[in-house]
Amino acid sequence: MIFICLLLASTCVYSQQKKELSKENLTTLDGLILKYNTIQKLSDSVTTFLNQKQIPVQRFTINSNISVQTSCAMIGKGTYDKVKANYLIEIGVDTNGSIRKKFADTIYNFWSKKEENDLENYKYVSVKIHLFYANGDYVFYKKPSSNNIGDYYIFYFKNRMIKVSFTGFDTKGGFGGLSAFLNELVQFRFERNQINPKNEMKFDPKLFIKLYKDNAFATKTTKK
């Protein structure tokens, strides 16, 4: 599979060669790193994020190799296999910061109302919207309701909105086609840090509340 920065201006399908494109070649999103077999540019469109107004988006499809569970005989046991999965990626610009603010406000409002026990045991609290954080840089995300075809992740990264929808397998499938995108196929690169996300929320909400009150999420990335 290719490990490559996404060139959003291209209209071609990339071959299976290892290549990383320079920052100067990126037109819409610098720093999104994907693993894939092929990528294809679709026609531009519009979509909504977090029930905000519609914004223009560039659209791409990728086909990638992922690991999925193919059977489950009992709890903790099952079989796994490599399969080819397909995703639709839509990317737009949060020009006025309203979507970033909606992410930050939603996370703050959720955790600020929680009891101390929930804040201490945050790793076990179910959340739909949270963030990945690394030394001042961050990626907001909204989790899907399932791994079914048509469900999607939403990410906020460097003032860009990214919607990743699962569109199905090539032939044989399994369980976890959408969550595998987060666990296996994507990374987010900043000037100083790189975030390698996983499908669980680990960031301490107490620290988030402090950063929020310090106005740390008023711009696309915080300072060290």
Short mmCIF file of C-alpha atoms in Angstrom, two decimals:
data_model
loop_
_atom_site.label_atom_id
_atom_site.label_comp_id
_atom_site.label_asym_id
_atom_site.label_seq_id
_atom_site.Cartn_x
_atom_site.Cartn_y
_atom_site.Cartn_z
CA MET A 1 0.00 0.00 0.00
CA ILE A 2 1.07 3.56 -0.57
CA PHE A 3 1.96 5.82 2.36
CA ILE A 4 1.45 9.25 0.92
CA CYS A 5 0.26 12.82 1.46
CA LEU A 6 -2.99 13.48 -0.37
CA LEU A 7 -2.80 15.75 -3.41
CA LEU A 8 -6.18 17.35 -3.59
CA ALA A 9 -5.81 19.07 -6.94
CA SER A 10 -5.11 15.88 -8.89
CA THR A 11 -7.70 14.18 -11.07
CA CYS A 12 -5.83 10.93 -11.64
CA VAL A 13 -5.67 7.53 -9.96
CA TYR A 14 -2.29 6.88 -8.33
CA SER A 15 -0.36 3.68 -9.00
CA GLN A 16 1.04 1.49 -6.24
CA GLN A 17 4.34 3.32 -5.85
CA LYS A 18 5.73 4.82 -2.67
CA LYS A 19 5.82 8.60 -2.97
CA GLU A 20 5.38 11.61 -0.71
CA LEU A 21 4.29 14.89 -2.25
CA SER A 22 5.85 18.18 -1.16
CA LYS A 23 3.95 20.87 0.70
CA GLU A 24 4.10 23.10 -2.37
CA ASN A 25 2.02 20.55 -4.33
CA LEU A 26 -0.86 20.50 -1.84
CA THR A 27 -3.70 22.89 -2.62
CA THR A 28 -6.45 22.23 -0.08
CA LEU A 29 -5.04 20.15 2.77
CA ASP A 30 -1.46 19.95 3.93
CA GLY A 31 -0.57 17.11 6.27
CA LEU A 32 -3.24 14.45 5.69
CA ILE A 33 -1.43 11.12 5.33
CA LEU A 34 -3.27 8.10 3.94
CA LYS A 35 -2.52 4.48 3.09
CA TYR A 36 -4.26 3.28 -0.05
CA ASN A 37 -4.03 1.22 -3.21
CA THR A 38 -5.77 3.73 -5.50
CA ILE A 39 -7.22 7.21 -5.19
CA GLN A 40 -9.57 8.95 -7.61
CA LYS A 41 -10.85 12.52 -7.75
CA LEU A 42 -14.62 12.95 -8.13
CA SER A 43 -16.61 16.06 -9.01
CA ASP A 44 -16.79 18.77 -6.33
CA SER A 45 -19.97 19.12 -4.28
CA VAL A 46 -21.35 20.64 -1.06
CA THR A 47 -22.16 19.07 2.30
CA THR A 48 -22.88 19.95 5.93
CA PHE A 49 -20.80 19.27 9.05
CA LEU A 50 -22.32 19.16 12.55
CA ASN A 51 -25.57 20.67 11.26
CA GLN A 52 -23.86 23.88 10.20
CA LYS A 53 -24.52 25.52 6.82
CA GLN A 54 -23.45 23.75 3.63
CA ILE A 55 -19.88 24.31 2.47
CA PRO A 56 -18.10 23.38 -0.78
CA VAL A 57 -16.12 20.14 -0.65
CA GLN A 58 -13.66 18.30 -2.85
CA ARG A 59 -14.41 14.57 -3.08
CA PHE A 60 -12.17 11.55 -3.48
CA THR A 61 -12.54 7.79 -3.35
CA ILE A 62 -9.81 5.52 -2.05
CA ASN A 63 -9.39 1.76 -2.05
CA SER A 64 -7.25 0.37 0.78
CA ASN A 65 -6.16 -2.91 2.35
CA ILE A 66 -7.45 -3.33 5.91
CA SER A 67 -7.78 -6.06 8.55
CA VAL A 68 -11.31 -7.10 9.54
CA GLN A 69 -12.87 -9.75 11.73
CA THR A 70 -14.58 -12.32 9.51
CA SER A 71 -16.15 -14.54 12.17
CA CYS A 72 -16.81 -14.58 15.91
CA ALA A 73 -17.22 -17.97 17.55
CA MET A 74 -17.26 -16.66 21.13
CA ILE A 75 -16.25 -13.64 23.17
CA GLY A 76 -12.61 -12.80 22.61
CA LYS A 77 -12.16 -15.26 19.75
CA GLY A 78 -12.69 -15.11 16.02
CA THR A 79 -10.96 -15.09 12.67
CA TYR A 80 -9.40 -12.13 10.86
CA ASP A 81 -8.42 -11.46 7.27
CA LYS A 82 -7.03 -8.80 4.95
CA VAL A 83 -9.66 -7.31 2.62
CA LYS A 84 -9.97 -4.35 0.25
CA ALA A 85 -12.29 -1.57 1.42
CA ASN A 86 -13.60 1.59 -0.24
CA TYR A 87 -14.14 5.05 1.24
CA LEU A 88 -15.51 8.41 0.09
CA ILE A 89 -13.53 11.38 1.42
CA GLU A 90 -15.04 14.88 1.34
CA ILE A 91 -12.90 17.86 2.35
CA GLY A 92 -13.95 21.48 2.88
CA VAL A 93 -12.65 24.63 4.57
CA ASP A 94 -14.08 25.97 7.85
CA THR A 95 -13.69 29.56 6.65
CA ASN A 96 -15.24 31.35 9.64
CA GLY A 97 -14.30 28.89 12.40
CA SER A 98 -17.94 28.03 13.21
CA ILE A 99 -17.42 24.27 12.91
CA ARG A 100 -14.28 24.35 15.04
CA LYS A 101 -16.23 26.30 17.66
CA LYS A 102 -19.11 23.82 17.51
CA PHE A 103 -16.69 20.95 18.15
CA ALA A 104 -15.01 22.71 21.08
CA ASP A 105 -18.29 23.89 22.64
CA THR A 106 -19.87 20.43 22.35
CA ILE A 107 -16.94 18.71 24.07
CA TYR A 108 -16.79 21.34 26.82
CA ASN A 109 -20.54 21.24 27.48
CA PHE A 110 -20.47 17.44 27.72
CA TRP A 111 -17.58 17.14 30.18
CA SER A 112 -18.23 20.27 32.26
CA LYS A 113 -21.52 18.72 33.42
CA LYS A 114 -19.97 15.39 34.44
CA GLU A 115 -19.30 14.27 38.01
CA GLU A 116 -15.75 13.90 39.30
CA ASN A 117 -15.96 10.11 39.00
CA ASP A 118 -16.67 10.36 35.27
CA LEU A 119 -13.82 12.81 34.80
CA GLU A 120 -11.42 10.48 36.60
CA ASN A 121 -12.59 7.44 34.61
CA TYR A 122 -13.00 9.20 31.28
CA LYS A 123 -11.54 6.30 29.29
CA TYR A 124 -14.67 4.29 30.09
CA VAL A 125 -17.20 7.02 29.31
CA SER A 126 -18.91 6.67 25.93
CA VAL A 127 -18.53 9.78 23.77
CA LYS A 128 -19.38 10.62 20.17
CA ILE A 129 -17.34 13.82 19.85
CA HIS A 130 -13.87 14.35 21.23
CA LEU A 131 -10.30 15.01 20.08
CA PHE A 132 -6.79 13.71 19.61
CA TYR A 133 -4.17 16.01 21.09
CA ALA A 134 -0.38 16.29 20.85
CA ASN A 135 1.62 19.09 22.48
CA GLY A 136 -0.63 21.91 21.36
CA ASP A 137 -1.90 20.44 18.08
CA TYR A 138 -5.25 18.70 17.86
CA VAL A 139 -7.76 16.88 15.66
CA PHE A 140 -11.44 17.02 16.60
CA TYR A 141 -13.51 14.02 15.57
CA LYS A 142 -17.06 12.71 15.55
CA LYS A 143 -17.45 8.95 15.74
CA PRO A 144 -19.89 7.02 13.53
CA SER A 145 -22.93 5.28 14.96
CA SER A 146 -21.82 1.96 13.40
CA ASN A 147 -19.43 0.38 10.91
CA ASN A 148 -22.17 -0.05 8.33
CA ILE A 149 -21.97 1.13 4.73
CA GLY A 150 -22.97 4.80 4.58
CA ASP A 151 -21.79 5.66 8.09
CA TYR A 152 -18.92 8.12 8.46
CA TYR A 153 -16.31 9.87 10.58
CA ILE A 154 -15.98 13.65 10.69
CA PHE A 155 -12.61 15.26 11.46
CA TYR A 156 -11.51 18.84 12.02
CA PHE A 157 -7.85 19.28 11.12
CA LYS A 158 -5.94 22.49 10.38
CA ASN A 159 -9.07 24.52 9.66
CA ARG A 160 -10.31 21.79 7.30
CA MET A 161 -13.34 19.54 7.65
CA ILE A 162 -13.00 15.92 6.52
CA LYS A 163 -15.89 13.49 6.14
CA VAL A 164 -14.93 9.84 5.57
CA SER A 165 -17.77 7.52 4.55
CA PHE A 166 -17.48 3.75 4.26
CA THR A 167 -18.79 2.60 0.87
CA GLY A 168 -18.17 -1.16 1.03
CA PHE A 169 -15.73 -3.97 0.27
CA ASP A 170 -14.47 -5.14 -3.10
CA THR A 171 -15.59 -8.75 -2.60
CA LYS A 172 -15.46 -10.50 0.75
CA GLY A 173 -15.96 -8.38 3.83
CA GLY A 174 -16.09 -8.54 7.61
CA PHE A 175 -16.66 -6.48 10.74
CA GLY A 176 -15.04 -3.08 11.28
CA GLY A 177 -14.70 -1.63 7.82
CA LEU A 178 -15.08 1.98 8.99
CA SER A 179 -13.19 1.84 12.28
CA ALA A 180 -10.26 0.30 10.37
CA PHE A 181 -9.85 3.62 8.54
CA LEU A 182 -9.02 5.32 11.83
CA ASN A 183 -6.90 2.48 13.19
CA GLU A 184 -4.91 1.65 10.06
CA LEU A 185 -5.15 4.18 7.24
CA VAL A 186 -4.81 7.79 8.42
CA GLN A 187 -2.37 10.07 10.22
CA PHE A 188 -2.36 13.85 10.71
CA ARG A 189 0.89 15.78 10.35
CA PHE A 190 1.49 19.22 11.84
CA GLU A 191 4.58 21.39 11.69
CA ARG A 192 5.83 20.10 15.06
CA ASN A 193 3.79 16.99 15.79
CA GLN A 194 2.16 14.00 14.15
CA ILE A 195 -1.08 12.45 15.42
CA ASN A 196 -1.62 8.74 14.84
CA PRO A 197 -5.25 8.23 15.85
CA LYS A 198 -6.82 5.08 17.23
CA ASN A 199 -10.44 4.14 17.75
CA GLU A 200 -10.66 5.14 21.38
CA MET A 201 -10.84 8.41 23.29
CA LYS A 202 -7.79 8.93 25.52
CA PHE A 203 -7.45 12.67 26.00
CA ASP A 204 -8.00 13.86 29.59
CA PRO A 205 -11.20 15.98 29.75
CA LYS A 206 -9.86 17.91 32.75
CA LEU A 207 -7.03 19.18 30.58
CA PHE A 208 -9.48 19.93 27.78
CA ILE A 209 -11.64 22.03 30.13
CA LYS A 210 -8.56 24.00 31.23
CA LEU A 211 -7.46 24.57 27.62
CA TYR A 212 -10.98 25.58 26.63
CA LYS A 213 -11.20 28.15 29.43
CA ASP A 214 -7.79 29.47 28.35
CA ASN A 215 -9.25 30.01 24.86
CA ALA A 216 -6.82 27.48 23.38
CA PHE A 217 -9.27 26.32 20.67
CA ALA A 218 -10.05 29.79 19.30
CA THR A 219 -7.61 29.19 16.45
CA LYS A 220 -6.88 26.16 14.29
CA THR A 221 -4.05 24.98 16.51
CA THR A 222 -2.88 25.83 20.01
CA LYS A 223 0.53 27.05 21.00
CA LYS A 224 3.09 25.08 22.95
#
